[in-house]
Amino acid sequence: MSLLNSRSLQFWSEFKRHPVPMVAAFIVLLIILLAVFAPLIAPQDPYDLSSLVLRDGRRAPGYIGQGGYTHILGTDGQGRDLFSAILYGLRISLEMGLLAGAIAFAIGALVGSSAAYVGGRFEAFIMRVIDLQLSFPAILLAFVVAALLGQGKSQLIIALVFSQYAYFVRTAHGAASAERHKDYVEAALSVPMSGWFIVTRHILPNAMPPLIVVATVQVASAISLEATLSFLGVGLPPTEPSLGMLISNGFQYLLSGRYWISIYPGVALIILIMAINLVGDQIRDQLNPRLNK
């Protein structure tokens, strides 16, 4: 435990030396807090259709609506307070990204490391399937699965996991293959231990650094995919205003001068994805021994 704490402190000490990733990490933390406490911060519940007033629809930023509060970012076509809708949309985006990323991480890490451990025809079959899947764009796979399953959170998570788990399998297989022939694994094989125990307790923990780097990238990718699918109409239902849905709702008003309906949710989405990617890039640099010299 002391070795783990020492490495964690060393990692954090190195991370703090870089101002841009630190600012990005602060932005990610701030967005998470805003999303978690959205019901307390937002002046309106965008899920409550009874609270929406159509007369407040498409109002410019600063408009005082029927509810008596100021719509600081304006309203969308349904009369939703855009600031409230963005907070709840960030909540959905983070929920989808983190949950889909965690499930894809777990599946990919186990499948990839197991294939490297077992080897032979099983390894060849698994990796040929993964190579075939990686030959298709992730957005295409997610779109097809989401279109087949229909709208909903569970269906969307399945689509995101299906389109992303292959990246974790490929990374886990490469890292586990390097660990498979090391002395500590050979020593574990000489003792009557199960293959599951060797994979989960010996190989997989030592293959974690590259998986962590891929996880940060894939969380940002999952958030982007969710927004894209919602924008295309195959993601979440219209009653749940994700960022992609908010951008889609305002797209038709761009040329009429009501830019805020699409632009502000788009800016929030870009800031979130850029911040996560900047943090992920720094984590990659610190965990990559070739770059960290």
PDB file of C-alpha atoms in Angstrom:
ATOM      1  CA  MET A   1       0.000   0.000   0.000  1.00  0.00           C
ATOM      2  CA  SER A   2       2.865   2.375   0.800  1.00  0.00           C
ATOM      3  CA  LEU A   3       4.397   1.718  -2.642  1.00  0.00           C
ATOM      4  CA  LEU A   4       1.046   2.510  -4.269  1.00  0.00           C
ATOM      5  CA  ASN A   5       0.723   5.731  -2.280  1.00  0.00           C
ATOM      6  CA  SER A   6       4.273   6.701  -3.183  1.00  0.00           C
ATOM      7  CA  ARG A   7       3.612   6.167  -6.893  1.00  0.00           C
ATOM      8  CA  SER A   8       0.339   8.089  -6.675  1.00  0.00           C
ATOM      9  CA  LEU A   9       2.045  11.032  -4.992  1.00  0.00           C
ATOM     10  CA  GLN A  10       4.840  10.961  -7.562  1.00  0.00           C
ATOM     11  CA  PHE A  11       2.302  10.878 -10.393  1.00  0.00           C
ATOM     12  CA  TRP A  12       0.342  13.799  -8.908  1.00  0.00           C
ATOM     13  CA  SER A  13       3.525  15.777  -8.303  1.00  0.00           C
ATOM     14  CA  GLU A  14       4.506  15.362 -11.959  1.00  0.00           C
ATOM     15  CA  PHE A  15       0.976  16.184 -13.140  1.00  0.00           C
ATOM     16  CA  LYS A  16       0.918  19.484 -11.181  1.00  0.00           C
ATOM     17  CA  ARG A  17       3.973  20.749 -13.041  1.00  0.00           C
ATOM     18  CA  HIS A  18       1.966  21.156 -16.243  1.00  0.00           C
ATOM     19  CA  PRO A  19      -0.457  24.109 -16.098  1.00  0.00           C
ATOM     20  CA  VAL A  20      -2.597  23.265 -19.142  1.00  0.00           C
ATOM     21  CA  PRO A  21      -3.579  19.737 -17.962  1.00  0.00           C
ATOM     22  CA  MET A  22      -4.146  21.134 -14.467  1.00  0.00           C
ATOM     23  CA  VAL A  23      -6.578  23.720 -15.820  1.00  0.00           C
ATOM     24  CA  ALA A  24      -8.248  21.002 -17.894  1.00  0.00           C
ATOM     25  CA  ALA A  25      -8.553  18.762 -14.829  1.00  0.00           C
ATOM     26  CA  PHE A  26     -10.093  21.657 -12.888  1.00  0.00           C
ATOM     27  CA  ILE A  27     -12.607  22.224 -15.716  1.00  0.00           C
ATOM     28  CA  VAL A  28     -13.530  18.520 -15.765  1.00  0.00           C
ATOM     29  CA  LEU A  29     -13.998  18.544 -11.988  1.00  0.00           C
ATOM     30  CA  LEU A  30     -16.086  21.727 -12.191  1.00  0.00           C
ATOM     31  CA  ILE A  31     -18.299  20.246 -14.919  1.00  0.00           C
ATOM     32  CA  ILE A  32     -18.770  17.070 -12.868  1.00  0.00           C
ATOM     33  CA  LEU A  33     -19.826  19.119  -9.837  1.00  0.00           C
ATOM     34  CA  LEU A  34     -22.215  21.217 -11.945  1.00  0.00           C
ATOM     35  CA  ALA A  35     -23.709  18.052 -13.425  1.00  0.00           C
ATOM     36  CA  VAL A  36     -24.079  16.279 -10.077  1.00  0.00           C
ATOM     37  CA  PHE A  37     -25.699  19.281  -8.389  1.00  0.00           C
ATOM     38  CA  ALA A  38     -27.728  20.323 -11.436  1.00  0.00           C
ATOM     39  CA  PRO A  39     -31.095  19.908  -9.617  1.00  0.00           C
ATOM     40  CA  LEU A  40     -29.895  22.410  -6.991  1.00  0.00           C
ATOM     41  CA  ILE A  41     -28.289  24.882  -9.402  1.00  0.00           C
ATOM     42  CA  ALA A  42     -30.655  24.881 -12.376  1.00  0.00           C
ATOM     43  CA  PRO A  43     -33.610  27.279 -12.080  1.00  0.00           C
ATOM     44  CA  GLN A  44     -35.804  24.893 -14.085  1.00  0.00           C
ATOM     45  CA  ASP A  45     -36.255  21.144 -14.437  1.00  0.00           C
ATOM     46  CA  PRO A  46     -36.109  20.587 -18.218  1.00  0.00           C
ATOM     47  CA  TYR A  47     -37.597  17.098 -17.758  1.00  0.00           C
ATOM     48  CA  ASP A  48     -40.798  18.528 -16.261  1.00  0.00           C
ATOM     49  CA  LEU A  49     -42.888  19.200 -19.344  1.00  0.00           C
ATOM     50  CA  SER A  50     -45.630  20.826 -17.256  1.00  0.00           C
ATOM     51  CA  SER A  51     -43.219  23.630 -16.281  1.00  0.00           C
ATOM     52  CA  LEU A  52     -42.469  24.560 -19.903  1.00  0.00           C
ATOM     53  CA  VAL A  53     -44.222  27.593 -21.390  1.00  0.00           C
ATOM     54  CA  LEU A  54     -44.319  27.700 -25.189  1.00  0.00           C
ATOM     55  CA  ARG A  55     -44.588  31.498 -25.089  1.00  0.00           C
ATOM     56  CA  ASP A  56     -41.056  31.501 -23.624  1.00  0.00           C
ATOM     57  CA  GLY A  57     -39.698  29.540 -26.580  1.00  0.00           C
ATOM     58  CA  ARG A  58     -36.772  30.843 -28.625  1.00  0.00           C
ATOM     59  CA  ARG A  59     -36.130  33.816 -26.348  1.00  0.00           C
ATOM     60  CA  ALA A  60     -32.757  35.555 -26.383  1.00  0.00           C
ATOM     61  CA  PRO A  61     -30.287  35.418 -23.470  1.00  0.00           C
ATOM     62  CA  GLY A  62     -31.340  37.690 -20.601  1.00  0.00           C
ATOM     63  CA  TYR A  63     -35.072  37.217 -21.146  1.00  0.00           C
ATOM     64  CA  ILE A  64     -37.242  37.105 -18.002  1.00  0.00           C
ATOM     65  CA  GLY A  65     -39.741  34.301 -18.508  1.00  0.00           C
ATOM     66  CA  GLN A  66     -43.130  33.404 -17.085  1.00  0.00           C
ATOM     67  CA  GLY A  67     -41.439  31.621 -14.201  1.00  0.00           C
ATOM     68  CA  GLY A  68     -40.044  34.909 -12.928  1.00  0.00           C
ATOM     69  CA  TYR A  69     -36.349  34.060 -13.389  1.00  0.00           C
ATOM     70  CA  THR A  70     -33.890  35.271 -15.993  1.00  0.00           C
ATOM     71  CA  HIS A  71     -32.922  32.897 -18.778  1.00  0.00           C
ATOM     72  CA  ILE A  72     -29.252  33.852 -18.834  1.00  0.00           C
ATOM     73  CA  LEU A  73     -28.550  31.727 -21.921  1.00  0.00           C
ATOM     74  CA  GLY A  74     -31.975  32.087 -23.488  1.00  0.00           C
ATOM     75  CA  THR A  75     -34.499  29.335 -24.196  1.00  0.00           C
ATOM     76  CA  ASP A  76     -34.934  26.652 -26.845  1.00  0.00           C
ATOM     77  CA  GLY A  77     -37.926  26.025 -29.099  1.00  0.00           C
ATOM     78  CA  GLN A  78     -39.900  24.268 -26.335  1.00  0.00           C
ATOM     79  CA  GLY A  79     -39.358  27.046 -23.804  1.00  0.00           C
ATOM     80  CA  ARG A  80     -36.672  25.199 -21.835  1.00  0.00           C
ATOM     81  CA  ASP A  81     -34.212  27.340 -19.946  1.00  0.00           C
ATOM     82  CA  LEU A  82     -31.047  26.676 -21.907  1.00  0.00           C
ATOM     83  CA  PHE A  83     -28.740  27.000 -18.899  1.00  0.00           C
ATOM     84  CA  SER A  84     -30.758  24.360 -17.037  1.00  0.00           C
ATOM     85  CA  ALA A  85     -30.933  22.128 -20.092  1.00  0.00           C
ATOM     86  CA  ILE A  86     -27.145  22.329 -20.577  1.00  0.00           C
ATOM     87  CA  LEU A  87     -26.500  21.364 -16.943  1.00  0.00           C
ATOM     88  CA  TYR A  88     -28.790  18.345 -17.247  1.00  0.00           C
ATOM     89  CA  GLY A  89     -27.324  17.580 -20.679  1.00  0.00           C
ATOM     90  CA  LEU A  90     -23.815  17.534 -19.216  1.00  0.00           C
ATOM     91  CA  ARG A  91     -25.130  15.172 -16.557  1.00  0.00           C
ATOM     92  CA  ILE A  92     -26.422  12.777 -19.211  1.00  0.00           C
ATOM     93  CA  SER A  93     -23.259  13.055 -21.301  1.00  0.00           C
ATOM     94  CA  LEU A  94     -21.023  12.236 -18.332  1.00  0.00           C
ATOM     95  CA  GLU A  95     -23.300   9.415 -17.224  1.00  0.00           C
ATOM     96  CA  MET A  96     -23.328   7.835 -20.680  1.00  0.00           C
ATOM     97  CA  GLY A  97     -19.601   8.349 -21.234  1.00  0.00           C
ATOM     98  CA  LEU A  98     -18.448   7.030 -17.863  1.00  0.00           C
ATOM     99  CA  LEU A  99     -20.852   4.092 -17.736  1.00  0.00           C
ATOM    100  CA  ALA A 100     -20.225   2.983 -21.319  1.00  0.00           C
ATOM    101  CA  GLY A 101     -16.481   3.497 -20.856  1.00  0.00           C
ATOM    102  CA  ALA A 102     -16.413   1.441 -17.655  1.00  0.00           C
ATOM    103  CA  ILE A 103     -18.336  -1.458 -19.194  1.00  0.00           C
ATOM    104  CA  ALA A 104     -16.232  -1.417 -22.368  1.00  0.00           C
ATOM    105  CA  PHE A 105     -13.091  -1.240 -20.209  1.00  0.00           C
ATOM    106  CA  ALA A 106     -14.108  -4.291 -18.155  1.00  0.00           C
ATOM    107  CA  ILE A 107     -15.112  -6.384 -21.176  1.00  0.00           C
ATOM    108  CA  GLY A 108     -12.143  -5.382 -23.292  1.00  0.00           C
ATOM    109  CA  ALA A 109      -9.571  -5.835 -20.540  1.00  0.00           C
ATOM    110  CA  LEU A 110     -10.787  -9.344 -19.669  1.00  0.00           C
ATOM    111  CA  VAL A 111     -11.190 -10.512 -23.259  1.00  0.00           C
ATOM    112  CA  GLY A 112      -7.858  -9.094 -24.428  1.00  0.00           C
ATOM    113  CA  SER A 113      -5.807 -10.380 -21.501  1.00  0.00           C
ATOM    114  CA  SER A 114      -7.542 -13.783 -21.613  1.00  0.00           C
ATOM    115  CA  ALA A 115      -6.764 -14.112 -25.322  1.00  0.00           C
ATOM    116  CA  ALA A 116      -3.107 -13.318 -24.654  1.00  0.00           C
ATOM    117  CA  TYR A 117      -2.972 -15.842 -21.802  1.00  0.00           C
ATOM    118  CA  VAL A 118      -4.730 -18.725 -23.593  1.00  0.00           C
ATOM    119  CA  GLY A 119      -3.095 -18.174 -26.981  1.00  0.00           C
ATOM    120  CA  GLY A 120      -3.501 -20.582 -29.873  1.00  0.00           C
ATOM    121  CA  ARG A 121      -6.681 -20.716 -31.925  1.00  0.00           C
ATOM    122  CA  PHE A 122      -8.699 -18.871 -29.291  1.00  0.00           C
ATOM    123  CA  GLU A 123      -6.339 -15.922 -29.449  1.00  0.00           C
ATOM    124  CA  ALA A 124      -6.280 -15.957 -33.248  1.00  0.00           C
ATOM    125  CA  PHE A 125     -10.092 -16.099 -33.474  1.00  0.00           C
ATOM    126  CA  ILE A 126     -10.656 -13.291 -30.956  1.00  0.00           C
ATOM    127  CA  MET A 127      -8.109 -10.974 -32.523  1.00  0.00           C
ATOM    128  CA  ARG A 128      -9.391 -11.562 -36.073  1.00  0.00           C
ATOM    129  CA  VAL A 129     -12.886 -10.612 -34.890  1.00  0.00           C
ATOM    130  CA  ILE A 130     -11.462  -7.500 -33.215  1.00  0.00           C
ATOM    131  CA  ASP A 131      -9.476  -6.589 -36.335  1.00  0.00           C
ATOM    132  CA  LEU A 132     -12.648  -6.917 -38.404  1.00  0.00           C
ATOM    133  CA  GLN A 133     -14.600  -4.684 -36.029  1.00  0.00           C
ATOM    134  CA  LEU A 134     -11.844  -2.066 -35.901  1.00  0.00           C
ATOM    135  CA  SER A 135     -11.936  -1.821 -39.680  1.00  0.00           C
ATOM    136  CA  PHE A 136     -15.330  -0.087 -39.361  1.00  0.00           C
ATOM    137  CA  PRO A 137     -15.750   3.462 -37.997  1.00  0.00           C
ATOM    138  CA  ALA A 138     -17.042   3.523 -34.424  1.00  0.00           C
ATOM    139  CA  ILE A 139     -19.811   5.961 -35.335  1.00  0.00           C
ATOM    140  CA  LEU A 140     -21.104   3.562 -38.012  1.00  0.00           C
ATOM    141  CA  LEU A 141     -21.255   0.626 -35.598  1.00  0.00           C
ATOM    142  CA  ALA A 142     -22.894   2.735 -32.890  1.00  0.00           C
ATOM    143  CA  PHE A 143     -25.428   4.131 -35.351  1.00  0.00           C
ATOM    144  CA  VAL A 144     -26.429   0.687 -36.654  1.00  0.00           C
ATOM    145  CA  VAL A 145     -26.801  -0.826 -33.178  1.00  0.00           C
ATOM    146  CA  ALA A 146     -28.690   2.202 -31.826  1.00  0.00           C
ATOM    147  CA  ALA A 147     -31.022   2.174 -34.842  1.00  0.00           C
ATOM    148  CA  LEU A 148     -31.725  -1.540 -34.337  1.00  0.00           C
ATOM    149  CA  LEU A 149     -32.321  -1.303 -30.572  1.00  0.00           C
ATOM    150  CA  GLY A 150     -34.278   1.958 -30.549  1.00  0.00           C
ATOM    151  CA  GLN A 151     -34.073   4.998 -28.297  1.00  0.00           C
ATOM    152  CA  GLY A 152     -33.327   4.797 -24.575  1.00  0.00           C
ATOM    153  CA  LYS A 153     -30.438   4.935 -22.129  1.00  0.00           C
ATOM    154  CA  SER A 154     -29.900   1.178 -21.937  1.00  0.00           C
ATOM    155  CA  GLN A 155     -29.987   0.792 -25.703  1.00  0.00           C
ATOM    156  CA  LEU A 156     -27.599   3.698 -26.147  1.00  0.00           C
ATOM    157  CA  ILE A 157     -25.130   2.294 -23.625  1.00  0.00           C
ATOM    158  CA  ILE A 158     -25.154  -1.059 -25.459  1.00  0.00           C
ATOM    159  CA  ALA A 159     -24.463   0.730 -28.736  1.00  0.00           C
ATOM    160  CA  LEU A 160     -21.593   2.726 -27.228  1.00  0.00           C
ATOM    161  CA  VAL A 161     -20.048  -0.333 -25.562  1.00  0.00           C
ATOM    162  CA  PHE A 162     -20.291  -2.386 -28.764  1.00  0.00           C
ATOM    163  CA  SER A 163     -18.573   0.341 -30.774  1.00  0.00           C
ATOM    164  CA  GLN A 164     -15.739   0.853 -28.256  1.00  0.00           C
ATOM    165  CA  TYR A 165     -14.834  -2.365 -26.442  1.00  0.00           C
ATOM    166  CA  ALA A 166     -12.598  -3.490 -29.332  1.00  0.00           C
ATOM    167  CA  TYR A 167     -10.114  -0.684 -28.607  1.00  0.00           C
ATOM    168  CA  PHE A 168      -9.701  -2.004 -25.069  1.00  0.00           C
ATOM    169  CA  VAL A 169      -9.348  -5.586 -26.305  1.00  0.00           C
ATOM    170  CA  ARG A 170      -6.580  -4.595 -28.708  1.00  0.00           C
ATOM    171  CA  THR A 171      -4.732  -2.576 -26.039  1.00  0.00           C
ATOM    172  CA  ALA A 172      -5.145  -5.222 -23.320  1.00  0.00           C
ATOM    173  CA  HIS A 173      -3.987  -7.969 -25.672  1.00  0.00           C
ATOM    174  CA  GLY A 174      -0.836  -6.072 -26.611  1.00  0.00           C
ATOM    175  CA  ALA A 175       0.052  -5.244 -23.008  1.00  0.00           C
ATOM    176  CA  ALA A 176      -0.826  -8.714 -21.709  1.00  0.00           C
ATOM    177  CA  SER A 177       1.174 -10.427 -24.458  1.00  0.00           C
ATOM    178  CA  ALA A 178       4.256  -8.544 -23.269  1.00  0.00           C
ATOM    179  CA  GLU A 179       3.589  -9.628 -19.675  1.00  0.00           C
ATOM    180  CA  ARG A 180       2.662 -13.232 -20.511  1.00  0.00           C
ATOM    181  CA  HIS A 181       6.249 -14.455 -20.924  1.00  0.00           C
ATOM    182  CA  LYS A 182       7.813 -12.619 -18.005  1.00  0.00           C
ATOM    183  CA  ASP A 183       9.335 -14.477 -15.065  1.00  0.00           C
ATOM    184  CA  TYR A 184       6.635 -13.640 -12.534  1.00  0.00           C
ATOM    185  CA  VAL A 185       3.956 -15.195 -14.776  1.00  0.00           C
ATOM    186  CA  GLU A 186       6.089 -18.299 -15.348  1.00  0.00           C
ATOM    187  CA  ALA A 187       6.520 -18.571 -11.578  1.00  0.00           C
ATOM    188  CA  ALA A 188       2.749 -18.288 -11.086  1.00  0.00           C
ATOM    189  CA  LEU A 189       2.199 -21.009 -13.690  1.00  0.00           C
ATOM    190  CA  SER A 190       4.514 -23.342 -11.796  1.00  0.00           C
ATOM    191  CA  VAL A 191       2.166 -23.131  -8.816  1.00  0.00           C
ATOM    192  CA  PRO A 192      -1.277 -24.758  -9.090  1.00  0.00           C
ATOM    193  CA  MET A 193      -3.218 -21.539  -9.749  1.00  0.00           C
ATOM    194  CA  SER A 194      -6.254 -21.160 -11.976  1.00  0.00           C
ATOM    195  CA  GLY A 195      -5.971 -19.297 -15.249  1.00  0.00           C
ATOM    196  CA  TRP A 196      -8.579 -16.793 -14.043  1.00  0.00           C
ATOM    197  CA  PHE A 197      -6.484 -15.996 -10.974  1.00  0.00           C
ATOM    198  CA  ILE A 198      -3.305 -15.519 -13.024  1.00  0.00           C
ATOM    199  CA  VAL A 199      -5.061 -13.247 -15.535  1.00  0.00           C
ATOM    200  CA  THR A 200      -6.897 -11.072 -13.003  1.00  0.00           C
ATOM    201  CA  ARG A 201      -4.253 -10.944 -10.245  1.00  0.00           C
ATOM    202  CA  HIS A 202      -0.985 -11.015 -12.169  1.00  0.00           C
ATOM    203  CA  ILE A 203      -1.266 -10.151 -15.859  1.00  0.00           C
ATOM    204  CA  LEU A 204      -4.108  -7.629 -15.893  1.00  0.00           C
ATOM    205  CA  PRO A 205      -2.845  -5.335 -13.079  1.00  0.00           C
ATOM    206  CA  ASN A 206       0.510  -4.950 -14.858  1.00  0.00           C
ATOM    207  CA  ALA A 207      -1.267  -4.202 -18.148  1.00  0.00           C
ATOM    208  CA  MET A 208      -3.270  -1.333 -16.627  1.00  0.00           C
ATOM    209  CA  PRO A 209      -1.216   1.766 -17.611  1.00  0.00           C
ATOM    210  CA  PRO A 210      -2.002   1.662 -21.352  1.00  0.00           C
ATOM    211  CA  LEU A 211      -5.612   0.724 -20.574  1.00  0.00           C
ATOM    212  CA  ILE A 212      -5.999   3.784 -18.350  1.00  0.00           C
ATOM    213  CA  VAL A 213      -4.760   5.996 -21.174  1.00  0.00           C
ATOM    214  CA  VAL A 214      -7.197   4.422 -23.639  1.00  0.00           C
ATOM    215  CA  ALA A 215     -10.012   4.776 -21.083  1.00  0.00           C
ATOM    216  CA  THR A 216      -9.636   8.562 -20.900  1.00  0.00           C
ATOM    217  CA  VAL A 217      -9.721   8.816 -24.684  1.00  0.00           C
ATOM    218  CA  GLN A 218     -12.705   6.497 -24.997  1.00  0.00           C
ATOM    219  CA  VAL A 219     -14.744   8.341 -22.360  1.00  0.00           C
ATOM    220  CA  ALA A 220     -14.391  11.509 -24.428  1.00  0.00           C
ATOM    221  CA  SER A 221     -15.182   9.491 -27.550  1.00  0.00           C
ATOM    222  CA  ALA A 222     -18.292   7.988 -25.913  1.00  0.00           C
ATOM    223  CA  ILE A 223     -19.549  11.463 -24.990  1.00  0.00           C
ATOM    224  CA  SER A 224     -18.986  12.609 -28.566  1.00  0.00           C
ATOM    225  CA  LEU A 225     -20.711   9.510 -29.979  1.00  0.00           C
ATOM    226  CA  GLU A 226     -23.701   9.979 -27.681  1.00  0.00           C
ATOM    227  CA  ALA A 227     -24.079  13.590 -28.794  1.00  0.00           C
ATOM    228  CA  THR A 228     -23.775  12.570 -32.448  1.00  0.00           C
ATOM    229  CA  LEU A 229     -26.368   9.801 -32.150  1.00  0.00           C
ATOM    230  CA  SER A 230     -28.781  12.104 -30.304  1.00  0.00           C
ATOM    231  CA  PHE A 231     -28.226  14.772 -32.944  1.00  0.00           C
ATOM    232  CA  LEU A 232     -29.084  12.219 -35.647  1.00  0.00           C
ATOM    233  CA  GLY A 233     -32.220  11.162 -33.766  1.00  0.00           C
ATOM    234  CA  VAL A 234     -31.225   7.613 -32.784  1.00  0.00           C
ATOM    235  CA  GLY A 235     -29.865   8.341 -29.308  1.00  0.00           C
ATOM    236  CA  LEU A 236     -31.878   9.472 -26.322  1.00  0.00           C
ATOM    237  CA  PRO A 237     -35.588  10.353 -26.638  1.00  0.00           C
ATOM    238  CA  PRO A 238     -36.652  14.010 -27.033  1.00  0.00           C
ATOM    239  CA  THR A 239     -37.903  14.115 -23.441  1.00  0.00           C
ATOM    240  CA  GLU A 240     -34.293  13.825 -22.194  1.00  0.00           C
ATOM    241  CA  PRO A 241     -32.411  16.910 -23.419  1.00  0.00           C
ATOM    242  CA  SER A 242     -28.876  15.636 -23.931  1.00  0.00           C
ATOM    243  CA  LEU A 243     -26.365  18.037 -25.450  1.00  0.00           C
ATOM    244  CA  GLY A 244     -26.692  16.378 -28.842  1.00  0.00           C
ATOM    245  CA  MET A 245     -30.462  16.733 -28.723  1.00  0.00           C
ATOM    246  CA  LEU A 246     -30.183  20.400 -27.712  1.00  0.00           C
ATOM    247  CA  ILE A 247     -27.843  21.078 -30.644  1.00  0.00           C
ATOM    248  CA  SER A 248     -30.231  19.265 -32.965  1.00  0.00           C
ATOM    249  CA  ASN A 249     -33.242  21.222 -31.681  1.00  0.00           C
ATOM    250  CA  GLY A 250     -31.542  24.533 -32.378  1.00  0.00           C
ATOM    251  CA  PHE A 251     -29.956  23.603 -35.694  1.00  0.00           C
ATOM    252  CA  GLN A 252     -33.016  24.687 -37.661  1.00  0.00           C
ATOM    253  CA  TYR A 253     -32.879  28.163 -36.111  1.00  0.00           C
ATOM    254  CA  LEU A 254     -29.238  28.959 -36.889  1.00  0.00           C
ATOM    255  CA  LEU A 255     -29.954  30.900 -40.076  1.00  0.00           C
ATOM    256  CA  SER A 256     -32.787  32.836 -38.409  1.00  0.00           C
ATOM    257  CA  GLY A 257     -30.411  34.504 -35.943  1.00  0.00           C
ATOM    258  CA  ARG A 258     -31.338  32.395 -32.901  1.00  0.00           C
ATOM    259  CA  TYR A 259     -27.797  31.058 -32.671  1.00  0.00           C
ATOM    260  CA  TRP A 260     -27.800  30.482 -28.903  1.00  0.00           C
ATOM    261  CA  ILE A 261     -30.053  27.405 -29.075  1.00  0.00           C
ATOM    262  CA  SER A 262     -27.322  25.359 -30.807  1.00  0.00           C
ATOM    263  CA  ILE A 263     -24.137  27.307 -30.128  1.00  0.00           C
ATOM    264  CA  TYR A 264     -24.174  27.270 -26.323  1.00  0.00           C
ATOM    265  CA  PRO A 265     -24.759  23.488 -25.954  1.00  0.00           C
ATOM    266  CA  GLY A 266     -22.118  22.969 -28.658  1.00  0.00           C
ATOM    267  CA  VAL A 267     -19.605  25.109 -26.771  1.00  0.00           C
ATOM    268  CA  ALA A 268     -20.313  23.167 -23.556  1.00  0.00           C
ATOM    269  CA  LEU A 269     -19.760  19.870 -25.390  1.00  0.00           C
ATOM    270  CA  ILE A 270     -16.503  21.065 -26.969  1.00  0.00           C
ATOM    271  CA  ILE A 271     -15.143  22.319 -23.636  1.00  0.00           C
ATOM    272  CA  LEU A 272     -15.939  19.005 -21.931  1.00  0.00           C
ATOM    273  CA  ILE A 273     -14.358  16.848 -24.651  1.00  0.00           C
ATOM    274  CA  MET A 274     -11.271  19.063 -24.992  1.00  0.00           C
ATOM    275  CA  ALA A 275     -10.696  19.106 -21.220  1.00  0.00           C
ATOM    276  CA  ILE A 276     -10.935  15.309 -20.952  1.00  0.00           C
ATOM    277  CA  ASN A 277      -8.593  14.858 -23.917  1.00  0.00           C
ATOM    278  CA  LEU A 278      -6.013  17.251 -22.439  1.00  0.00           C
ATOM    279  CA  VAL A 279      -6.061  15.342 -19.155  1.00  0.00           C
ATOM    280  CA  GLY A 280      -5.788  12.062 -21.066  1.00  0.00           C
ATOM    281  CA  ASP A 281      -2.822  13.315 -23.091  1.00  0.00           C
ATOM    282  CA  GLN A 282      -0.946  14.222 -19.919  1.00  0.00           C
ATOM    283  CA  ILE A 283      -1.734  10.855 -18.335  1.00  0.00           C
ATOM    284  CA  ARG A 284      -0.456   9.156 -21.504  1.00  0.00           C
ATOM    285  CA  ASP A 285       2.773  11.139 -21.414  1.00  0.00           C
ATOM    286  CA  GLN A 286       3.419  10.251 -17.780  1.00  0.00           C
ATOM    287  CA  LEU A 287       2.577   6.557 -18.114  1.00  0.00           C
ATOM    288  CA  ASN A 288       4.524   6.069 -21.341  1.00  0.00           C
ATOM    289  CA  PRO A 289       8.135   5.265 -20.390  1.00  0.00           C
ATOM    290  CA  ARG A 290       9.379   6.309 -23.830  1.00  0.00           C
ATOM    291  CA  LEU A 291       7.907   9.809 -23.454  1.00  0.00           C
ATOM    292  CA  ASN A 292       8.559  10.190 -19.742  1.00  0.00           C
ATOM    293  CA  LYS A 293      12.341  10.594 -19.768  1.00  0.00           C
TER     294      LYS A 293
END
